[in-house]
XYZ file of C-alpha atoms in Angstrom:
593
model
C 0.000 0.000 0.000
C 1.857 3.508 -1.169
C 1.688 6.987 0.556
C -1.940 7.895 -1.743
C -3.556 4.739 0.033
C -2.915 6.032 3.205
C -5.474 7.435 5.513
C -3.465 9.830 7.234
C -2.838 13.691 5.754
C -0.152 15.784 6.367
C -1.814 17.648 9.171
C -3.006 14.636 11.012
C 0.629 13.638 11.172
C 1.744 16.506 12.364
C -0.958 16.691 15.576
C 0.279 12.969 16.116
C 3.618 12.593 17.661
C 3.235 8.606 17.315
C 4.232 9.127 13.586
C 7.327 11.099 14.114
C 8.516 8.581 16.701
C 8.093 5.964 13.941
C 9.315 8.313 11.545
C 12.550 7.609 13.557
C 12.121 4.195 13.322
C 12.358 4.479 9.696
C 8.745 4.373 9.014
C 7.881 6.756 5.834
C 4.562 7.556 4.440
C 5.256 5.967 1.181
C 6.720 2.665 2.850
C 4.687 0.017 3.209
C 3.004 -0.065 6.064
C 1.653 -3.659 6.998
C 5.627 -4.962 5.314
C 7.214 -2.297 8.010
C 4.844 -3.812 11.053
C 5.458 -6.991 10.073
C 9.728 -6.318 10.224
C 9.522 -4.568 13.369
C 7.795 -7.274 15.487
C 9.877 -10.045 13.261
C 13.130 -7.905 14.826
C 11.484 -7.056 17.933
C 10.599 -11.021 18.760
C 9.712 -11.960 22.103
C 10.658 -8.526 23.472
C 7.549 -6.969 21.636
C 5.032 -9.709 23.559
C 7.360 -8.842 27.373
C 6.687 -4.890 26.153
C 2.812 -5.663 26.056
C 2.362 -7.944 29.050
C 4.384 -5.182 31.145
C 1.975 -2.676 29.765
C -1.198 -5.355 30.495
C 0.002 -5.395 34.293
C 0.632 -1.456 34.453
C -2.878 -1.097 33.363
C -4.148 -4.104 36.116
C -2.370 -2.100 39.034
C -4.049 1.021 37.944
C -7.589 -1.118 38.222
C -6.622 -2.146 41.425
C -5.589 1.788 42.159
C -8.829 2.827 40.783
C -10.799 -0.027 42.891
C -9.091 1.504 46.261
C -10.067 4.932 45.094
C -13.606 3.345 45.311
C -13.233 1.893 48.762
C -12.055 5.359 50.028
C -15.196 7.227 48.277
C -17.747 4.311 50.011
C -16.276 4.985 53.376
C -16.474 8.718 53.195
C -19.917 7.931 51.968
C -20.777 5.639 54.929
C -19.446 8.336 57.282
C -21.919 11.169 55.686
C -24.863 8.793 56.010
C -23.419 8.522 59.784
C -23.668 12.126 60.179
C -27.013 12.889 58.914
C -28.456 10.203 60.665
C -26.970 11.622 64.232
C -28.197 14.780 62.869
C -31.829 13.080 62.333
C -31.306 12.014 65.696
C -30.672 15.459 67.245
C -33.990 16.280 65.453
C -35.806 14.124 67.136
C -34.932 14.625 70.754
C -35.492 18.461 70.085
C -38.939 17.798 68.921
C -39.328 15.754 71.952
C -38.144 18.770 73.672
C -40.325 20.714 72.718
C -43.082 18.621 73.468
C -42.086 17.987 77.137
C -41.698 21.887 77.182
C -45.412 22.708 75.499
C -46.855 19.813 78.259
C -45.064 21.031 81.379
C -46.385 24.609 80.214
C -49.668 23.600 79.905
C -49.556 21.714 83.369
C -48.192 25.078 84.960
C -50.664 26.877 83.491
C -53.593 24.771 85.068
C -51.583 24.869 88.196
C -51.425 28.492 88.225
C -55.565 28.768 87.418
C -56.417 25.883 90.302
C -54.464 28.299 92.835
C -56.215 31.127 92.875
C -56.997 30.783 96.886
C -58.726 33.421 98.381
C -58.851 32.296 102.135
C -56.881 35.047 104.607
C -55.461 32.282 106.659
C -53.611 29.900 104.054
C -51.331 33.490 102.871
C -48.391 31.658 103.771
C -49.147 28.547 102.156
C -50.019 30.141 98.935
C -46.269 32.519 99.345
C -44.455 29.784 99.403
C -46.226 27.523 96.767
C -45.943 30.596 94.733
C -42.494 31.353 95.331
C -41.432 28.027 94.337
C -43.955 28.393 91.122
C -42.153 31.217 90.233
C -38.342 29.445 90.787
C -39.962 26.624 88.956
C -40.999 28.914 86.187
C -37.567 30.606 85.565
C -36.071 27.258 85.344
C -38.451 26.523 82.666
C -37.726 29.800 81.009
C -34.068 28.496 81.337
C -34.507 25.679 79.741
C -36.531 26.801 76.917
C -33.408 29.072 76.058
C -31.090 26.168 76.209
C -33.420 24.107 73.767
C -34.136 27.063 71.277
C -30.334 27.488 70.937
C -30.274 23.547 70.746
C -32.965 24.188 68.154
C -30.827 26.517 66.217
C -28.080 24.549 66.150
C -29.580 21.659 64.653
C -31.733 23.805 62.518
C -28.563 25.054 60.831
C -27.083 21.490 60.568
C -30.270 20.091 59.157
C -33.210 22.287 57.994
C -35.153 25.637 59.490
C -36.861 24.490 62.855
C -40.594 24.621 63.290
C -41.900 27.808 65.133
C -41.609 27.124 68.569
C -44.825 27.471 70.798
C -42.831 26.197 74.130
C -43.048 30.129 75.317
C -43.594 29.920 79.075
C -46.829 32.605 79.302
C -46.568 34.961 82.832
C -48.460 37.392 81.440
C -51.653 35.264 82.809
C -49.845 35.697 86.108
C -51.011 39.526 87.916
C -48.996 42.245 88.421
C -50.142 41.802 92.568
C -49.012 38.265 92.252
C -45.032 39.689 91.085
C -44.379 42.517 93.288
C -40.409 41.121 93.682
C -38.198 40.408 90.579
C -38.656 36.491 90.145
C -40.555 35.808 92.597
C -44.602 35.246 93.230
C -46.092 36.805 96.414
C -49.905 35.911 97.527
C -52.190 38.299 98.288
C -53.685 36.326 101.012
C -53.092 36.350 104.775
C -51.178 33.349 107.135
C -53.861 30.894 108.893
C -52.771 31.625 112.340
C -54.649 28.098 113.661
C -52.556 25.821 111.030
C -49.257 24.887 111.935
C -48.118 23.797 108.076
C -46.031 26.716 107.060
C -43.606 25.023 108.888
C -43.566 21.820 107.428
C -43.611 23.325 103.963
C -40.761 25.093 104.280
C -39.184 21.732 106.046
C -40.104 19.966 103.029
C -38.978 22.575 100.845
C -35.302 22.200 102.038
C -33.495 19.120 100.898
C -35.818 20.336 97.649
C -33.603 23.349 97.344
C -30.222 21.529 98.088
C -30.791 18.698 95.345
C -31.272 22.026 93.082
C -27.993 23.176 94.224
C -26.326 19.478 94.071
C -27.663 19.252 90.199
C -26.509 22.455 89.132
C -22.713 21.839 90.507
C -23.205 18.116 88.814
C -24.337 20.669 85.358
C -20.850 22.466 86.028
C -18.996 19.866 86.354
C -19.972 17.617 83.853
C -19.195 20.598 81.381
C -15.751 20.964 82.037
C -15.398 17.164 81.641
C -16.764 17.805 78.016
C -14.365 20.720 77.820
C -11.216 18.304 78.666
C -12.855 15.504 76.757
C -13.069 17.415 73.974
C -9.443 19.080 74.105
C -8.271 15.635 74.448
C -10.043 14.641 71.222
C -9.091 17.184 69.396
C -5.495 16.651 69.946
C -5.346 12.702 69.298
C -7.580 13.233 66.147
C -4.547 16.436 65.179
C -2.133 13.322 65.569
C -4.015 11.313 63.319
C -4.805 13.384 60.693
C -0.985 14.257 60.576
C -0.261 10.164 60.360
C -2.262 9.996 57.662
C -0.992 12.928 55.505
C 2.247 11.507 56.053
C 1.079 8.027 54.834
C -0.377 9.852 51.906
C 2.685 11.649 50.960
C 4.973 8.735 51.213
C 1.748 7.105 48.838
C 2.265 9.886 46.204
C 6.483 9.890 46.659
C 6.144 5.994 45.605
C 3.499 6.837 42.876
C 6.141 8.796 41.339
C 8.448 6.425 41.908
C 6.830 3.956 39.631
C 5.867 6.962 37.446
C 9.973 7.447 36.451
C 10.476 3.941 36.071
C 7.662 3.115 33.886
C 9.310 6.282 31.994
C 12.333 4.828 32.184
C 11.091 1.557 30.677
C 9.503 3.559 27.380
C 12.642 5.213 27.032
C 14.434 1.998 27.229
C 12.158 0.219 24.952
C 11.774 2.908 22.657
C 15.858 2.774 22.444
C 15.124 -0.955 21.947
C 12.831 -0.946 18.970
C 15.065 2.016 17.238
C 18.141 -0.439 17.561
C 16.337 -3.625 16.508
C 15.016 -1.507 13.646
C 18.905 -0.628 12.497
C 20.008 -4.241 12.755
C 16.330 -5.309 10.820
C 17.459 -2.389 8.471
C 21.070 -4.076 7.649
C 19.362 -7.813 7.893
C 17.551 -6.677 4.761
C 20.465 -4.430 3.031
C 22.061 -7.842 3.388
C 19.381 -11.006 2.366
C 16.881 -11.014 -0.230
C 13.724 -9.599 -0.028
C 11.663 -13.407 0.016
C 11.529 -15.722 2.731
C 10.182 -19.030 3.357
C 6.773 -20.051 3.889
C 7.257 -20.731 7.697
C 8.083 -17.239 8.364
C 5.178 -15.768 7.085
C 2.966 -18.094 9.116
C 5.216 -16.686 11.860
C 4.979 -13.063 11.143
C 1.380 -13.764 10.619
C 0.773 -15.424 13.940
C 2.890 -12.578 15.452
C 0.559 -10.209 14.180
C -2.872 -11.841 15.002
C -1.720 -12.396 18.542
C -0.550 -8.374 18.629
C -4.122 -7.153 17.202
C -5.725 -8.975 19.968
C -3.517 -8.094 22.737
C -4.133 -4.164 20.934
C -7.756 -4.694 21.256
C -7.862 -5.680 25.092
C -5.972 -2.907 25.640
C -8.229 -0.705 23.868
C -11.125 -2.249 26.031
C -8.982 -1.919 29.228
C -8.725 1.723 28.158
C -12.248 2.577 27.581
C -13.148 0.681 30.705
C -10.731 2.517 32.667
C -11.985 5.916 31.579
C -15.346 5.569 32.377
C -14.717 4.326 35.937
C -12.326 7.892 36.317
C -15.385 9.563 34.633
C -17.475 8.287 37.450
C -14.661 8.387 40.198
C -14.727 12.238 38.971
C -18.079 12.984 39.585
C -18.016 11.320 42.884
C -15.826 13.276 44.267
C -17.065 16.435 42.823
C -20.136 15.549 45.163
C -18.043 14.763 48.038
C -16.355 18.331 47.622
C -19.799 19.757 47.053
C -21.207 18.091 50.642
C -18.004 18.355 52.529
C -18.265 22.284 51.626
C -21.996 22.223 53.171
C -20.480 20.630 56.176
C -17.932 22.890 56.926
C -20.079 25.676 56.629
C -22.600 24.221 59.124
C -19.666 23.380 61.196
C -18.802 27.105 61.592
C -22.689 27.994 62.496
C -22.420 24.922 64.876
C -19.295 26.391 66.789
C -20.882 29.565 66.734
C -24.052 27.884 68.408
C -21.860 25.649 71.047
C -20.105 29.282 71.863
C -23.728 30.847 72.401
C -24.947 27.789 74.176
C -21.399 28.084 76.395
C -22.362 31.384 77.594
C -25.646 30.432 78.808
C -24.596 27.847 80.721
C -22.669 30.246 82.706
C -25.144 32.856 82.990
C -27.518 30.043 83.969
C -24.724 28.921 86.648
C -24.453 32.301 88.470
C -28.695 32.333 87.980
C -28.744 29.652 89.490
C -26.352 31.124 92.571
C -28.143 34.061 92.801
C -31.517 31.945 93.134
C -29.450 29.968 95.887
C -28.627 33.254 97.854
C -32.453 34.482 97.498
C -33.614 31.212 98.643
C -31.167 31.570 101.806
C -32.625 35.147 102.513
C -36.586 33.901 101.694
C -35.574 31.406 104.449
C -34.833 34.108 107.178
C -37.431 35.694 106.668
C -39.815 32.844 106.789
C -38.514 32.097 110.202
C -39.252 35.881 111.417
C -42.817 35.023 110.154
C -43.128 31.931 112.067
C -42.070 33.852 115.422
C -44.745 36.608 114.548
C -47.128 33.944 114.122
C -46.580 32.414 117.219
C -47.081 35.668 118.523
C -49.976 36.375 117.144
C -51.072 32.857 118.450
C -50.578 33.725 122.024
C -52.862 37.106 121.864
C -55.724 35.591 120.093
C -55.785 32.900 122.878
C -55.720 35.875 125.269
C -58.989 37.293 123.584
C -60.293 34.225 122.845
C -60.844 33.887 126.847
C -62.148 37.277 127.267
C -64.457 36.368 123.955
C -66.007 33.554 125.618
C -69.158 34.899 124.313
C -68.800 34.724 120.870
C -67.409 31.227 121.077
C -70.362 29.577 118.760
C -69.963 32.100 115.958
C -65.962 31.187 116.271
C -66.574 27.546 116.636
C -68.753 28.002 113.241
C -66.046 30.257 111.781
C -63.320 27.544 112.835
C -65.234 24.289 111.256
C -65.064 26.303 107.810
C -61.645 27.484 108.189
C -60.771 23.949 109.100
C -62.714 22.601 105.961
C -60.843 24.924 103.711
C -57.352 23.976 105.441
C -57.945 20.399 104.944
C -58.920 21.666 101.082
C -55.883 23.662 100.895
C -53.450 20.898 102.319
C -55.072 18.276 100.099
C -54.504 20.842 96.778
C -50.539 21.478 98.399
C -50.557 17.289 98.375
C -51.415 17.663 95.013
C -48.808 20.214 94.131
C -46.418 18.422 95.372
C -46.675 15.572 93.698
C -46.762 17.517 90.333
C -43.356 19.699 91.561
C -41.891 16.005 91.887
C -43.031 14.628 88.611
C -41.897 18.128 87.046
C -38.922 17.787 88.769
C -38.076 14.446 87.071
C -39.195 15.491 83.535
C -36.703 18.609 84.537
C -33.973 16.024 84.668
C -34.745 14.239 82.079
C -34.714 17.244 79.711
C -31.098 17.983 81.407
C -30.147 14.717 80.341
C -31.048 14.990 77.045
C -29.412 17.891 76.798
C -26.013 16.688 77.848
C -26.512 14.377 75.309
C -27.205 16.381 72.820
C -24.334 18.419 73.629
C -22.147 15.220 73.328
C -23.679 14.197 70.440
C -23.020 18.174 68.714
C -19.033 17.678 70.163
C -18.772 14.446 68.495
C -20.185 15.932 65.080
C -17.750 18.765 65.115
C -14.931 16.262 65.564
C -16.450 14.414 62.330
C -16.847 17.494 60.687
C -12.934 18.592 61.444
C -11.899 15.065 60.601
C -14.428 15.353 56.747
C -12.318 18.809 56.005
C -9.229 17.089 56.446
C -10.332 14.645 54.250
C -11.755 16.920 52.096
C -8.139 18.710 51.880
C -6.884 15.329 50.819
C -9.430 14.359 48.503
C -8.937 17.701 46.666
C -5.422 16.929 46.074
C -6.239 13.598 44.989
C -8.674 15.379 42.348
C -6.305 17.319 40.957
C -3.627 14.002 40.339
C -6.838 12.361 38.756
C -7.292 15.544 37.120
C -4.044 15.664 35.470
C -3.868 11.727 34.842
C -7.423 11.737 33.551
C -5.786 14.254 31.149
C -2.964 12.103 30.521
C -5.037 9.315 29.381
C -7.427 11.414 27.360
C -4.679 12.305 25.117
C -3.199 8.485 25.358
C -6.298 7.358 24.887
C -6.835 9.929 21.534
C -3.455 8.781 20.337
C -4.234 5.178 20.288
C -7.331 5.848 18.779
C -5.684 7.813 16.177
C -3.172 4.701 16.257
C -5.996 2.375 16.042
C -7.419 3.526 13.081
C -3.735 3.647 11.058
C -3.620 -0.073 12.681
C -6.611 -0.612 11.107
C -5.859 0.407 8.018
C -2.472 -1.321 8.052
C -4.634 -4.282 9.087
C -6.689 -4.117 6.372
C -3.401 -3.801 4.006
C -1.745 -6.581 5.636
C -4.928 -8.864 4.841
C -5.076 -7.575 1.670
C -0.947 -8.567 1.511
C -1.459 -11.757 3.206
C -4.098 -12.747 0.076
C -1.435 -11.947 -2.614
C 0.629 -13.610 -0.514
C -1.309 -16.767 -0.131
C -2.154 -16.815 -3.802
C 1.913 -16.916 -4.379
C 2.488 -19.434 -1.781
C -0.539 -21.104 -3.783
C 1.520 -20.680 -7.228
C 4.422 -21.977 -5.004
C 2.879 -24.454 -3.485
C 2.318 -25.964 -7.229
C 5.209 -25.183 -8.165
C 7.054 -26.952 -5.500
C 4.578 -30.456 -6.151
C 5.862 -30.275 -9.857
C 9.161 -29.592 -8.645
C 8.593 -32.393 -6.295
C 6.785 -34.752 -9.205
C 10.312 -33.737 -11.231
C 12.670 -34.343 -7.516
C 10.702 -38.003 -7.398
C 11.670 -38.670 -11.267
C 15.271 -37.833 -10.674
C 15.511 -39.785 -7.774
C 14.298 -42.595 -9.110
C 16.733 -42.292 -11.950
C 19.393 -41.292 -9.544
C 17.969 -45.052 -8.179
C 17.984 -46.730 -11.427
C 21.781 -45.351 -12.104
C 22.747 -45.791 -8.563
C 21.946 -49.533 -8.813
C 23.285 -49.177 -12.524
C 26.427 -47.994 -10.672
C 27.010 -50.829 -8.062
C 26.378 -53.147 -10.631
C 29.720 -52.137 -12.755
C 31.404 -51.674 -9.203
C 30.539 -55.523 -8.521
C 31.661 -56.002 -12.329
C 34.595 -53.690 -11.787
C 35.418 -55.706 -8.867
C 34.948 -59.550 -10.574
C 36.986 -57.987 -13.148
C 39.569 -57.088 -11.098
C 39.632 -60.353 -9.156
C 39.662 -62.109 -12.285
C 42.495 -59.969 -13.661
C 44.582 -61.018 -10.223
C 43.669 -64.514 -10.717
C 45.196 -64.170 -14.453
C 48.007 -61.987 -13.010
C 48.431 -64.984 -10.719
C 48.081 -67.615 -13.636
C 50.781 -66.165 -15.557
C 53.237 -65.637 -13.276
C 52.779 -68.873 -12.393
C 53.000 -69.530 -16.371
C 56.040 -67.736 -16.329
C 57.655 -69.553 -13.570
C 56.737 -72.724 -15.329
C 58.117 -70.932 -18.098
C 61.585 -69.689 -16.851
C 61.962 -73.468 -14.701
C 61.027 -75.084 -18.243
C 63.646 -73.021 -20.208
C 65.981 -73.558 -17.028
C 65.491 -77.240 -17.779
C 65.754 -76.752 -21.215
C 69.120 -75.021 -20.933
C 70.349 -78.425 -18.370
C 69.344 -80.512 -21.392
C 71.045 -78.844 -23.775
C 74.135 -78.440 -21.758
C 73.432 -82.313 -21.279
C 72.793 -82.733 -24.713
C 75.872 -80.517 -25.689
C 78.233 -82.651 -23.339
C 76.388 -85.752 -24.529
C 77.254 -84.057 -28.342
C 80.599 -83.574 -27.174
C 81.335 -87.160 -25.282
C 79.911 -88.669 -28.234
């Protein structure tokens, strides 16, 4: 196939640096091609098949790379999942919350309609019920601060929080009924008969230290969390800088192989340019045919590198959809760990907020402890007026001796509205101690929810660090994607001229088979002619060994004759010899006679 049969212009040429490289290699547009591929991997051997299996495992490790890129994303993913789910649960407990909250306001508001007393002699009763209403109530106001910043927080991490109705109302409550600050003063006077101020306020003691025992456990078990999480945050610091130094030694070994996969192309580039010199002299210096067997070689050659070409090819295409989709999962990943971050930042900002009214709540709670002391003193001044007060009205209750029916009356209903009273106080008691317990329940749901918000910022810290990484690791699959693209468009481009070469070797490999053909019957006529002459080369062979057996019979013959007349001629010379002694008889015999 000449340069006009070739599918590749001038320009594409140029954009391909493949051709140049073979253009060093001695490849020329108007060689031909399928001849040229067939001589290189004739000269090339077994080191063209070692070239392509090194290139089949380089292309295996970076599956295996690609399949722990894919572990890495599904863990990151797992740990997302992790994080909304706490955050689902954080939801959850603050609609709870706010439940309890809206029910314990509701109960306080019933409370606060089924005391509206007005006998004069339960005052002090009343006072102190409704002093304690009133602690009760700013505790509850307390709280509903600490779970609307709660609510914030979570808000921001998750979605906008519903409106909250959890508002404790003391506008229902009478301006007579707050003369002091905080606190709730009846309007009614002390029963001087009953003796059960006393026990109230007896009661309302070890109420007032647990208060003060649970708001120094509060304290406390913050600045645990503040140690636990300083300790966390250094030991995950020492982590994260393990594992950016197990990622750079990673990427200083990636390189590693980079250079001497380099270093192998260079070497086998140097390879192919030499074998093509010494394939370049090999034909300066035999003729231009060879034998049938190496064409089926160079043929087999060839098949075997067109598959191994089109695996590759598949590998290829296989590989770059998996970085396609590696891509795009990380571009989420980026995307969400962004969103976290941010709602990390409005999370600290939330904890710092929440921080601050803890300690404002702590020195409430003080001051609440130091007004509870002084309502205490006071109580006790009231007690000693009462008792007072008891001894003159028995004084006038002897000089009223005359009036004692009305008073006995009078003192039957005031007794009937005591027991009353002391049966609603029963009452209210028993709802301050079930309030009390949903009070510590809510507290220790909110400790949990503050552990649960320190152990999302740690996962949120933990996410940007491996955010950080995962951006760098973007970029590398950035630039390698890139890498391959333009591999990927080269072999392509390669490909095609493969194709075509293919399609000219074919093409080549049917003239050539119709040769070998005309060769092929050739060689049987040679062969008919090869059997002819041989058997002649028989026939005159056996012609041959004939004469030598003649020759030979001859020759014996000719020693036997040899023999025979030297023996003749010693019969011969012994007969003249006797002839001679007979004439020398005969001559003396002549002579004597």
């Amino acid at each position: 196939m000449g340069a006009a049969d070739n599918p590749l212009t001038p320009s594409l040429s140029e954009e391909l640096p493949i051709l140049s490289k073979l253009q060093d290699y001695g490849y020329s547009e108007e060689a031909d091609s399928p001849v040229f591929l067939a001589t290189i991997m004739d000269s090339m051997g077994d080191k063209g098949l070692s070239l392509l299996e090194s290139l089949v495992n380089q292309l295996a490790d970076f599956s295996e790379n690609s399949e722990s890129l894919n572990k890495t994303i599904s863990d990151l993913k797992e740990q997302l999942d992790q994080e909304k789910r706490l955050t689902h649960n954080l939801k959850a407990e603050n609609l709870q919350l706010s439940e309890e909250n809206a029910r314990m306001r509701k109960q306080i508001e019933q409370l606060g309609g089924k005391e509206k007393l007005t006998n004069d002699r339960a005052e002090a009763e009343e006072e102190q019920l409704r002093q304690w209403r009133a602690q009760s109530l700013h505790q509850l106001q307390e709280l509903e601060r600490m779970n609307q910043a709660l609510r914030a927080v979570i808000s921001r991490h998750t979605c906008p929080a519903p409106p909250s109705n959890t508002a404790v109302n003391t506008e229902n409550i009478s301006g007579k009924e707050r003369p002091c600050g905080g606190y709730i003063v009846l309007s009614q006077a002390l029963d001087p008969a009953s003796g059960t101020t006393c026990s109230t306020a007896n009661e309302l003691k070890p109420m007032r230290l647990e208060q003060k025992d649970d708001t120094d456990r509060i304290i406390q078990s913050f600045q645990e969390l503040r140690h636990d999480d300083a300790e966390n945050d250094k030991d995950e610091d020492s982590d994260l800088h393990r594992s950016l130094m197990e990622t750079k030694a990673e990427l200083s070994a990636k390189n590693r192989e980079v250079e001497r996969l380099s270093s192998l192309l260079k070497d086998s580039a140097k390879m192919l340019q030499s074998v093509n010199e010494e394939n370049k002299k090999v034909e300066a210096k035999c003729p231009k045919e060879k034998s049938d067997t190496d064409k089926s070689v160079d043929k087999k050659k060839v098949q075997d590198l067109e598959q191994k070409l089109e695996s590759l090819l598949k590998t290829l295409k296989e590989q770059e959809h998996i970085i396609s989709g590696l891509h795009l999962q990380l571009e989420q990943k980026v995307e969400e760990l962004c969103f976290i971050t941010d709602e990390k930042v409005v999370g600290e900002e939330a904890l710092s907020a929440s921080q601050l009214e803890c300690r404002h709540l702590s020195s409430l709670i003080k001051d609440l402890n130091k007004k509870v002391n002084e309502m205490q003193s006071a109580l006790d001044t009231r007690t000693r007026e009462r008792d007072t007060a008891i001894a003159g009205e028995k004084q006038l209750a002897e000089a009223k001796e005359l009036a004692e029916e009305s008073f006995q009356k009078k003192c039957n209903d005031l007794s009937s509205e005591l027991q009353a009273s002391q049966k609603r106080q029963e009452m209210v008691l028993q709802e301050h101690d079930g309030l009390k317990k949903k009070i510590e329940e809510v507290n220790l749901k909110y400790e949990q929810a503050l552990e649960d918000l320190q152990k999302c910022q740690k996962q949120l810290e933990s996410a940007e660090k491996d955010v950080q990484e995962l951006k760098a690791l973007v970029t590398q699959l950035d630039l390698t994607r890139e890498e391959l693209v333009e591999k990927l468009r080269l072999t392509m481009t390669e490909r095609i001229v493969l194709e075509n070469q293919v399609a000219s070797l074919e093409m080549e490999l049917v003239r050539i088979s119709k040769e070998s053909d005309l060769r092929n019957s050739e060689m049987e006529q040679l062969h008919t002619l090869l059997q002819g002459v041989s058997k002649e080369r028989d026939q005159i062979h056996a012609e041959m060994q004939l004469q030598h057996e003649r020759v030979s019979q001859l020759k014996d013959e000719n020693n036997r004759i040899v023999a025979e007349v030297r023996g003749f001629k010693k019969s011969l010379e012994n007969a003249e010899h006797k002839l001679k002694n007979e004439t020398q008889l005969l001559q003396k015999s002549e002579l004597e006679v």
